[in-house]
Coordinates of C-alpha atoms and ligand atoms in Angstrom, one line a residue:
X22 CA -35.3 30.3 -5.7
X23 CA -32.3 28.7 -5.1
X24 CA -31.1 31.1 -1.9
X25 CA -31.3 30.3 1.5
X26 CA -31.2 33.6 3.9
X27 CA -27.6 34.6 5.0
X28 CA -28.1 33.0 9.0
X29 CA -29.3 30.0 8.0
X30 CA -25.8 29.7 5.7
X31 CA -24.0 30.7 8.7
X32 CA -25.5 27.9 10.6
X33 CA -24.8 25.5 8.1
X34 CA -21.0 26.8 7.4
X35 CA -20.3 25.9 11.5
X36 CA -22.0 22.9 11.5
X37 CA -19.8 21.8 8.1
X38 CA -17.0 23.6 10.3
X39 CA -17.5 22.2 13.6
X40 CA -18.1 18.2 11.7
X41 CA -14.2 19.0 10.2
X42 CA -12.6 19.7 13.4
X43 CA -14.5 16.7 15.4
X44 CA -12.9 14.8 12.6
X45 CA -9.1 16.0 12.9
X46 CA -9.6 15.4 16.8
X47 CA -10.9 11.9 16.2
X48 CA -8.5 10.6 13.4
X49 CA -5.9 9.5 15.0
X50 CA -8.7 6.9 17.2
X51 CA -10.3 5.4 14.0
X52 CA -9.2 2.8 12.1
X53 CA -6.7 4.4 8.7
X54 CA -9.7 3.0 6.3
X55 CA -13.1 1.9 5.9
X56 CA -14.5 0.3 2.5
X57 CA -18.0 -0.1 2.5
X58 CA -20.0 -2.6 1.0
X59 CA -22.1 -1.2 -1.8
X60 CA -25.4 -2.5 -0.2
X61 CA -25.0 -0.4 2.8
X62 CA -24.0 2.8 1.0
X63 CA -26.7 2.2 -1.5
X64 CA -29.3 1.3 1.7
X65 CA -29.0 5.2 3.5
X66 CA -28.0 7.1 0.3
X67 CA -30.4 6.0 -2.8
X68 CA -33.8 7.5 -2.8
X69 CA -35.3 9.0 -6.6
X70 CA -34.3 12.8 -7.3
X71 CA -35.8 15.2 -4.6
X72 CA -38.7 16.9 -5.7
X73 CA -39.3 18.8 -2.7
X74 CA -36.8 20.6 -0.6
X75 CA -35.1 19.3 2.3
X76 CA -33.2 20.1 5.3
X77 CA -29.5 20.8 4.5
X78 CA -28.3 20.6 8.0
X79 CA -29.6 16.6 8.0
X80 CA -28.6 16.3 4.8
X81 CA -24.9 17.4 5.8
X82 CA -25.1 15.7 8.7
X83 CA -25.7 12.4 6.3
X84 CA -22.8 13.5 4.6
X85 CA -20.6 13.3 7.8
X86 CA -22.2 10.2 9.4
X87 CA -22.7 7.8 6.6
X88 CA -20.5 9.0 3.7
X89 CA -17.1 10.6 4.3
X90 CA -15.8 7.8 7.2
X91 CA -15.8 5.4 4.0
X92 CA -12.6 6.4 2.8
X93 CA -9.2 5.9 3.0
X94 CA -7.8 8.3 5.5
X95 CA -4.6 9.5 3.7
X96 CA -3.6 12.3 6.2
X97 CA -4.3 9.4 9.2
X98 CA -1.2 8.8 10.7
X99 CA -0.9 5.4 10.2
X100 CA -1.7 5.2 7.0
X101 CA 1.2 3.7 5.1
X102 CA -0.4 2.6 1.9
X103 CA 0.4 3.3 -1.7
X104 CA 1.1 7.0 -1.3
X105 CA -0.2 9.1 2.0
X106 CA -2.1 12.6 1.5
X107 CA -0.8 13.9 5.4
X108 CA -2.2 17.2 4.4
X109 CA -2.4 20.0 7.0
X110 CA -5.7 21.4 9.2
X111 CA -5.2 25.0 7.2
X112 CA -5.1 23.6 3.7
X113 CA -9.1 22.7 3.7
X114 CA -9.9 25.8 5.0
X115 CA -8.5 28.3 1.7
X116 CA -9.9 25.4 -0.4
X117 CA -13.3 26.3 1.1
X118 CA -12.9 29.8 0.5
X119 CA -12.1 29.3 -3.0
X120 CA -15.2 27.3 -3.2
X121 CA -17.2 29.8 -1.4
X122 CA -16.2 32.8 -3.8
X123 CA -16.1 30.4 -6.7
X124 CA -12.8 31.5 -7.6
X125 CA -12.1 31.2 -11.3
X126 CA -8.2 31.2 -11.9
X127 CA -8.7 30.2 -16.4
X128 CA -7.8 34.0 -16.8
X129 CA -5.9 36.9 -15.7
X130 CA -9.6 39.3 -16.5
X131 CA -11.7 36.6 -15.0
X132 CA -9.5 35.6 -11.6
X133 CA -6.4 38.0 -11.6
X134 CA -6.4 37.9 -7.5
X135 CA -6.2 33.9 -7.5
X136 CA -4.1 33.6 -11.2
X137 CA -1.1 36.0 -8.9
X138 CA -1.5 33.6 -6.0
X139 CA -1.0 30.7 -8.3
X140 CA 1.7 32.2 -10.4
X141 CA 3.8 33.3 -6.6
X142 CA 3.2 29.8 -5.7
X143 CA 4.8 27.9 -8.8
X144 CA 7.3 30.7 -8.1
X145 CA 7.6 29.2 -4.6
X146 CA 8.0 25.7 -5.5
X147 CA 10.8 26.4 -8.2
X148 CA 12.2 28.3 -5.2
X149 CA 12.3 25.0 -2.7
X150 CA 13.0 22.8 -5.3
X151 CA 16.3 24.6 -5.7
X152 CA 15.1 25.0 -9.7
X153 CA 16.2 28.1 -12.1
X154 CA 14.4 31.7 -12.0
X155 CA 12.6 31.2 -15.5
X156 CA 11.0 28.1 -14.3
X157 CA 7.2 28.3 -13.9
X158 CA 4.1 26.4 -14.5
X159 CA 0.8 25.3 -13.8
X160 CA -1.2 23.9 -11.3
X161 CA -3.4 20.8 -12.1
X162 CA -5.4 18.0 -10.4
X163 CA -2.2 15.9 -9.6
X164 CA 0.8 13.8 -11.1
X165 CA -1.3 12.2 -14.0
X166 CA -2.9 15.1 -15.8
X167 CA 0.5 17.1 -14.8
X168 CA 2.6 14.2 -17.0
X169 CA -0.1 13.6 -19.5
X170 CA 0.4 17.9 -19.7
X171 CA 3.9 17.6 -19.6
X172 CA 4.0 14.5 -22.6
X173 CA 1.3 16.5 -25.3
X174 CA 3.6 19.7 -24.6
X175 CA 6.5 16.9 -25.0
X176 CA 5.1 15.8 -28.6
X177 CA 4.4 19.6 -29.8
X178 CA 7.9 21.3 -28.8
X179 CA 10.2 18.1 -29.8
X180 CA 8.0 15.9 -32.3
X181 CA 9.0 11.8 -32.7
X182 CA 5.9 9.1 -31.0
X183 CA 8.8 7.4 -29.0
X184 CA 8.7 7.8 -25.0
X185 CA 11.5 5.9 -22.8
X186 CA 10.2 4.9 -19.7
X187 CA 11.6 2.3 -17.3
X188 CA 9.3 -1.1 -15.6
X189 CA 9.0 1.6 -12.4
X190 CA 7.3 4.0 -14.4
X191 CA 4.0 5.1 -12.9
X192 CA 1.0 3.7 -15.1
X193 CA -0.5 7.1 -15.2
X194 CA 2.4 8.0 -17.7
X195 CA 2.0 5.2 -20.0
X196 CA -2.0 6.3 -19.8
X197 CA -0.9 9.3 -20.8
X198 CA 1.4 8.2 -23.7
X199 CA -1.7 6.0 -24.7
X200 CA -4.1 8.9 -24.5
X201 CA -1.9 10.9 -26.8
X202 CA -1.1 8.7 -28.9
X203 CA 2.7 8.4 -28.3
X204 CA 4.5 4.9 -27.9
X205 CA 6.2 4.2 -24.9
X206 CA 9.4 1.5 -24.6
X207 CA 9.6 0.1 -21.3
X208 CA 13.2 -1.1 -20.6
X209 CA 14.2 -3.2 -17.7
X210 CA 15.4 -1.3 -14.4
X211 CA 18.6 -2.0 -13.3
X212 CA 19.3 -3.9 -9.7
X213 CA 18.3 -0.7 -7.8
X214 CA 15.1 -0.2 -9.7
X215 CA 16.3 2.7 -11.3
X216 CA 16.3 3.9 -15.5
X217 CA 19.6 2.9 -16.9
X218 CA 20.3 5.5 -19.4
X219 CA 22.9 2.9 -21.2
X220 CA 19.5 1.1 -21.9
X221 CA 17.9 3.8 -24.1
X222 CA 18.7 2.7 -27.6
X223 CA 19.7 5.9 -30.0
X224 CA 17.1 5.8 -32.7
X225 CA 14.7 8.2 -34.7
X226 CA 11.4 8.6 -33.9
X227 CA 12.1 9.6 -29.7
X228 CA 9.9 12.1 -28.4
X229 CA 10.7 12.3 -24.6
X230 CA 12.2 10.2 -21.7
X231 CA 9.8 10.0 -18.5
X232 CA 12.6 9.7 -15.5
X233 CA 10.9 9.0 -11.8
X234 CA 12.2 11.0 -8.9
X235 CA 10.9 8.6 -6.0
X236 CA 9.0 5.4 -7.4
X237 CA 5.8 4.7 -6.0
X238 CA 7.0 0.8 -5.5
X239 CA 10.5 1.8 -4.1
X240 CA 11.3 5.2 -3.9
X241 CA 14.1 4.8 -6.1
X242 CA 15.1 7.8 -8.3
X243 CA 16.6 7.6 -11.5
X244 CA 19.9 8.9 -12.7
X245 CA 18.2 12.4 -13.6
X246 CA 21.4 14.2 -14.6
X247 CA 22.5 11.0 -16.8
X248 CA 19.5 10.9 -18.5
X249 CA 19.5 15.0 -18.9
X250 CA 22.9 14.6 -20.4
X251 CA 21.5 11.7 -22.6
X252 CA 18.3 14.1 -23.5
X253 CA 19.8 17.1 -24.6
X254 CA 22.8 15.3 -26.4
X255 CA 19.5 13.5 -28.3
X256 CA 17.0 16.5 -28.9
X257 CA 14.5 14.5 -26.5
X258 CA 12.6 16.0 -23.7
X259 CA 12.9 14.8 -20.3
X260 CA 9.8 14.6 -17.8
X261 CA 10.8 13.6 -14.4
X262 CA 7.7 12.5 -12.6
X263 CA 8.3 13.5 -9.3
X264 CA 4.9 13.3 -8.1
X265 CA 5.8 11.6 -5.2
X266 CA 9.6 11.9 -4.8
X267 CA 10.3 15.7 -5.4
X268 CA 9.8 17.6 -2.2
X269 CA 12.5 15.3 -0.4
X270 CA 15.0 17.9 -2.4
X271 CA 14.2 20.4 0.6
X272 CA 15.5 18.5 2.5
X273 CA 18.8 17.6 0.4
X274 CA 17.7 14.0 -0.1
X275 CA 17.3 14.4 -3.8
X276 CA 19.3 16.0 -6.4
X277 CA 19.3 16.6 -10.3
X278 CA 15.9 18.3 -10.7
X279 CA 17.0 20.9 -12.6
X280 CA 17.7 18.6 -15.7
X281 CA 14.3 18.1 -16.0
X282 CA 12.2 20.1 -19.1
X283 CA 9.0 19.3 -17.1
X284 CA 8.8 18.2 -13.7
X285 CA 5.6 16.4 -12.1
X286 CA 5.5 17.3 -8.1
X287 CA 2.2 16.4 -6.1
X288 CA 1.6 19.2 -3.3
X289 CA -1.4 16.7 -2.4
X290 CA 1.2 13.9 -1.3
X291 CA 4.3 15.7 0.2
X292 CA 3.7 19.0 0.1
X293 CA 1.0 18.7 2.9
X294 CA -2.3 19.8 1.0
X295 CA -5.5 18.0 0.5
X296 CA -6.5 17.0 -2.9
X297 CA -6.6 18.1 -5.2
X298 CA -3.6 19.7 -6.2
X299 CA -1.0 18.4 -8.7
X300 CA 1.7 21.0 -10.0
X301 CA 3.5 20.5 -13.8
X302 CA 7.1 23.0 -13.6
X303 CA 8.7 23.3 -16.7
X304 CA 11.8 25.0 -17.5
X305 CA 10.5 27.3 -20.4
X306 CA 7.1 27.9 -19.8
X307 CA 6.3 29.7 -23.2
X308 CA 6.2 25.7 -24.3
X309 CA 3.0 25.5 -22.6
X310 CA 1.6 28.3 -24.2
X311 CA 2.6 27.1 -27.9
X312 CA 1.0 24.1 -26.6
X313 CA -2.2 25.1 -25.3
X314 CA -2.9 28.4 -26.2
X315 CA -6.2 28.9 -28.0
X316 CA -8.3 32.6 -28.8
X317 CA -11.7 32.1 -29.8
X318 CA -14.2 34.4 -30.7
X319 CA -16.3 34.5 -27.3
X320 CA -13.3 34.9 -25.4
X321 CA -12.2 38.4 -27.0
X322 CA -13.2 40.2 -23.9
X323 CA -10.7 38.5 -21.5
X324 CA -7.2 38.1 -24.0
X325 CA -5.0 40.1 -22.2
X326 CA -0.7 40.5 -21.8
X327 CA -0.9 39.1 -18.4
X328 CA -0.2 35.0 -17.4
X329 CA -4.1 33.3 -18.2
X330 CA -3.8 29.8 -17.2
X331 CA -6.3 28.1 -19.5
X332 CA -3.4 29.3 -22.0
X333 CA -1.1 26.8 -19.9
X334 CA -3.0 23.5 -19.5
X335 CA -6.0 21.6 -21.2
X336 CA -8.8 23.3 -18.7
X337 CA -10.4 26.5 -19.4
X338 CA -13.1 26.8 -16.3
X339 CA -11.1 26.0 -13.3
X340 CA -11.5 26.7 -9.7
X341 CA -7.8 27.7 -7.7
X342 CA -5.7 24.9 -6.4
X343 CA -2.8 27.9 -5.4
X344 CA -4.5 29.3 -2.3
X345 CA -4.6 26.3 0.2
X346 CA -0.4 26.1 -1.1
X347 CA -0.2 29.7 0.1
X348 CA -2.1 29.8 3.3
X349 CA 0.0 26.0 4.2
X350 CA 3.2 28.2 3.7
X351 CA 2.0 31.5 4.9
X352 CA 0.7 29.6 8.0
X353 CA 4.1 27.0 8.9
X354 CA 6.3 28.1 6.6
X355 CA 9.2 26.9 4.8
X356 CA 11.2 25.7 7.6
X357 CA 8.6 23.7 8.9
X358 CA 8.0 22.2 5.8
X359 CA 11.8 21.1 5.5
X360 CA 11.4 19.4 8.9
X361 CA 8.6 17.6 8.0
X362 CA 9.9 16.3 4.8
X363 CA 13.1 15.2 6.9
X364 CA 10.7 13.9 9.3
X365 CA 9.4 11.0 6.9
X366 CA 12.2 9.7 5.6
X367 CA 13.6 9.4 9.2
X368 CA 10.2 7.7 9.6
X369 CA 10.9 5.1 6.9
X370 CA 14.9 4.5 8.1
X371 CA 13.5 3.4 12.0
X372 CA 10.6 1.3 10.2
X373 CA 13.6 -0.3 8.3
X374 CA 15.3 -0.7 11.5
X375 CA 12.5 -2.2 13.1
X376 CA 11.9 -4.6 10.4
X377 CA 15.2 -5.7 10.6
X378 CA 15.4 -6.4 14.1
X379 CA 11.8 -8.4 14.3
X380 CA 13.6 -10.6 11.6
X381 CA 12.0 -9.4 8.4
X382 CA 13.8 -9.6 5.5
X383 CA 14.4 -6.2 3.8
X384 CA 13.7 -6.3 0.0
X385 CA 14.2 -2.3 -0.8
X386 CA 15.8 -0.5 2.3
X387 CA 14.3 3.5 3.5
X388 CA 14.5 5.2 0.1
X389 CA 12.9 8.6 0.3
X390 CA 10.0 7.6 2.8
X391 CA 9.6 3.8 1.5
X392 CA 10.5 0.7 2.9
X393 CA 9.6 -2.9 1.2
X394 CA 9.8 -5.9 3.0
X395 CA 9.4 -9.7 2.6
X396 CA 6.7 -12.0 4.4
X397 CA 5.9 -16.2 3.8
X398 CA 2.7 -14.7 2.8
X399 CA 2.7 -10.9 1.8
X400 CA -1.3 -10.7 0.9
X401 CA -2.5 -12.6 3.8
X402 CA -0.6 -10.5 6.3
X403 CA -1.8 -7.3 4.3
X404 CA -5.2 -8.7 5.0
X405 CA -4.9 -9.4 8.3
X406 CA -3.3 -6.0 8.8
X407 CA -6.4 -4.2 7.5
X408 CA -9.0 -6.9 9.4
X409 CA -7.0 -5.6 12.5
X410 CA -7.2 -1.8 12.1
X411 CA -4.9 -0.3 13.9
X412 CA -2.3 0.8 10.7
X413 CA -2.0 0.0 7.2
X414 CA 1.0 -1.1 4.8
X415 CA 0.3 -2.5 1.1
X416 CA 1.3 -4.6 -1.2
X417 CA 3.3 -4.6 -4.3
X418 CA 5.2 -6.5 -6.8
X419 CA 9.1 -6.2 -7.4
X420 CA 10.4 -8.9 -10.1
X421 CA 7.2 -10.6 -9.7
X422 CA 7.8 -11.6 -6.1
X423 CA 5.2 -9.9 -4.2
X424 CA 6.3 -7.9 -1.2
X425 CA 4.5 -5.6 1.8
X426 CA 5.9 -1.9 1.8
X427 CA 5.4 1.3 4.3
X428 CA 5.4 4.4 2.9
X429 CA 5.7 7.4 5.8
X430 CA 4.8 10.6 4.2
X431 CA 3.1 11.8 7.7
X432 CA 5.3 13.8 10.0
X433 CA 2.7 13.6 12.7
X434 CA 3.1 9.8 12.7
X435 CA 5.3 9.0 16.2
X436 CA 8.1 6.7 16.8
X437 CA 5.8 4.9 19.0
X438 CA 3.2 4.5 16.5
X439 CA 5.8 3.1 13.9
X440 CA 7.0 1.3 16.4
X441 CA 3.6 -1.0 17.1
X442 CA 3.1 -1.1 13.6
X443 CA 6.2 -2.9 12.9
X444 CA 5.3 -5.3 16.5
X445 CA 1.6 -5.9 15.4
X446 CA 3.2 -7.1 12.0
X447 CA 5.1 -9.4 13.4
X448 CA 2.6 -11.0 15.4
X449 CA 0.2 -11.4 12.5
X450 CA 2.4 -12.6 10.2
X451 CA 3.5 -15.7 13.5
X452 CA 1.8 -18.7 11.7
X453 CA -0.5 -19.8 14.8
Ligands
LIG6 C1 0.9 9.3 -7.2 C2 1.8 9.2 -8.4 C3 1.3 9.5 -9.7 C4 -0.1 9.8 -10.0 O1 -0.5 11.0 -9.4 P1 -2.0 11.4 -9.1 O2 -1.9 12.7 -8.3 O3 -2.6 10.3 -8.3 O4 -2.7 11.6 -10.4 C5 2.3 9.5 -10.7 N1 3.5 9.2 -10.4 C6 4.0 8.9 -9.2 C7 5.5 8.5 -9.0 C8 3.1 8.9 -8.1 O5 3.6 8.5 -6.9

């Protein structure tokens, strides 16, 4: 029961294989995102439980035709909204090794061989991210468990219910600070949309300060070694969430990470793999430990000296998120990586320049890889932008005027292809 014979896998595993290379060929021709209706999804997929067996191979082949086009394509190059997932054709593939030996990576006796890939990796990033030797972490699912992490560890190591965060401030951290029970201040941002350490009044009662490194509305980053200064002269921890933001330190557009106690950096947005795959750094890692370090009884069998990672985060079971890192760098490198990063934000200055020159009024100029911009009417021309297919900005709010913005995380995007973005928005947005 439950086993199908080893060639009929194989046949399966080249059809799945073949279906994810037609797709990377095909991308670039489709439109960056399909949302369908529930009624149509709910029309080819609902049916009661399966009784009797079926055939996987249509069943995949379901999977391919009907299900996975209905999303939005975050490694499409011409997807601009919120924040891209470019990814990389290599990244997938470790994933579905890891899924294929059901790699456990909770402890060193239970997954030793993916726990030393994940613990070279965070060793990696601390590396490109020009942070100190003792630096270290873990990997989680992405930028809101790694800050909701980062803020219980926050609570344990410095105490206080206080948390400082700025009107940029990701919502994932205020879930977080909700979740846990802490009490986050929101104070005003300052004409660049950035924290102004000045604001932080000095009080008892302060846990932590959350600084962003890249906002998701602007790319703006705070004053991280002003607030550092501020933190440590205070006794308060300082989370920079750099889920977004961080990488563009490779490529010396972003400096002061090292004043971070925990730092937030999404390897499933800049760092080129698929989701998931969030990464928490924190300067002392033992913090984690004290933090989430538990012993039971059925667990005797696998304590050991060496790193466990359910010792480091709130999961116990989980599957490795550090190979498809690995094989991405093994496979481009470092180098490539830096060019790519660079890449983006170059993307985001000629998208500026664009704008400029088709008469748009620039709200937020290129900051890291974002651009906002000002229409008579933002949503309509967001609208008409999607109804037309061919590339896709988003909306957001600055100082409630609401404004389209272009985030280019993809380094396979072309000049070209920014280029017709920028001319097919200024036709739509020509009242006819
Ligand atoms: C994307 C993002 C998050 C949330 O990360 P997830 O990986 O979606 O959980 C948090 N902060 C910033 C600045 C982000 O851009």
């Amino acid at each position: 029961v439950l086993d199908l014979p080893p060639d009929e896998v194989r046949r399966l595993g080249h059809q799945v294989v073949d279906a994810y290379v037609e797709h990377l060929e095909r991308l670039r021709e489709a439109p960056p995102i399909s949302t369908a209706p529930r009624a149509l999804l709910d029309a080819v997929l609902r049916e009661p439980v399966p009784e009797e067996p079926g055939d996987p191979a249509a069943a995949i082949d379901l999977l391919v035709r009907e299900v996975l086009p209905h999303v939005q394509h975050g490694d499409h190059p011409r997807f601009f909204a919120r924040v891209p997932s470019p990814s990389n054709p290599v990244a997938p593939l470790a994933d579905a090794l890891a899924a294929g030996f059901n790699a456990f990576a909770g402890s060193w006796a239970g997954g030793s061989g993916p726990a030393a890939v994940e613990l070279l990796v965070l060793d990696w990033l601390r590396a490109l991210l020009g942070l100190s030797a003792s630096v270290s972490g873990i990997l989680l699912s992405g930028g809101s468990v790694s800050s909701l992490t980062a803020l219980a560890t926050a609570r344990a190591e410095r105490g206080g219910h206080v948390v400082w965060v700025s009107d940029q401030t990701h919502a994932s951290v205020l879930r977080a600070a909700r979740v846990l029970g802490l009490e986050p201040r929101v104070l005003p941002s300052d004409g660049a949309f950035r924290l102004p350490p000045e604001a932080i009044p000095d009080e008892p009662g302060g846990c932590a300060v959350v600084a962003t490194a890249g906002t998701t509305n602007t790319g703006a980053v705070d004053p991280l070694a002003e607030l550092g200064a501020l933190c440590r002269e205070r006794g308060l921890w300082l989370h920079v969430d750099g889920a977004y933001g961080a990488p563009a330190a490779m490529a010396g557009a972003l400096d002061g990470l090292e004043h971070a106690d925990s730092l937030a950096v999404d390897p499933h947005k800049w760092l080129f793999v698929n989701y998931e795959c969030g990464a928490l750094l924190v300067r002392e890692p033992a913090a984690l430990h004290r933090t989430f370090a538990m012993a039971p009884e059925y667990l005797r069998d696998v304590l050991g000296d060496e790193v466990d990672f359910r010792d480091r985060g709130p999961q116990l079971s989980r599957g490795s998120r550090a190979l498809k890192l690995w094989l991405s760098l093994k496979t481009f490198g470092a180098a490539a990586y830096r060019a790519a990063i660079a890449r983006s934000i170059a993307l985001a200055e000629r998208a500026e320049a664009q704008l400029r020159e088709q008469g748009f009024e620039i709200v937020t100029p290129a900051q890291l890889a974002i651009v906002t911009f000002a229409a008579p009417d933002a949503e309509a021309l967001a609208a008409a932008m999607l109804a037309d297919g061919y590339a896709l900005p988003s909306t957001t709010v600055l100082r409630g005027r609401t404004v389209l913005r272009l985030c280019t995380l993809n380094p396979r995007t072309t000049d070209a292809e920014i280029d017709a973005t920028v001319a097919r928005l200024a036709a739509l947005a020509r009242p006819r």
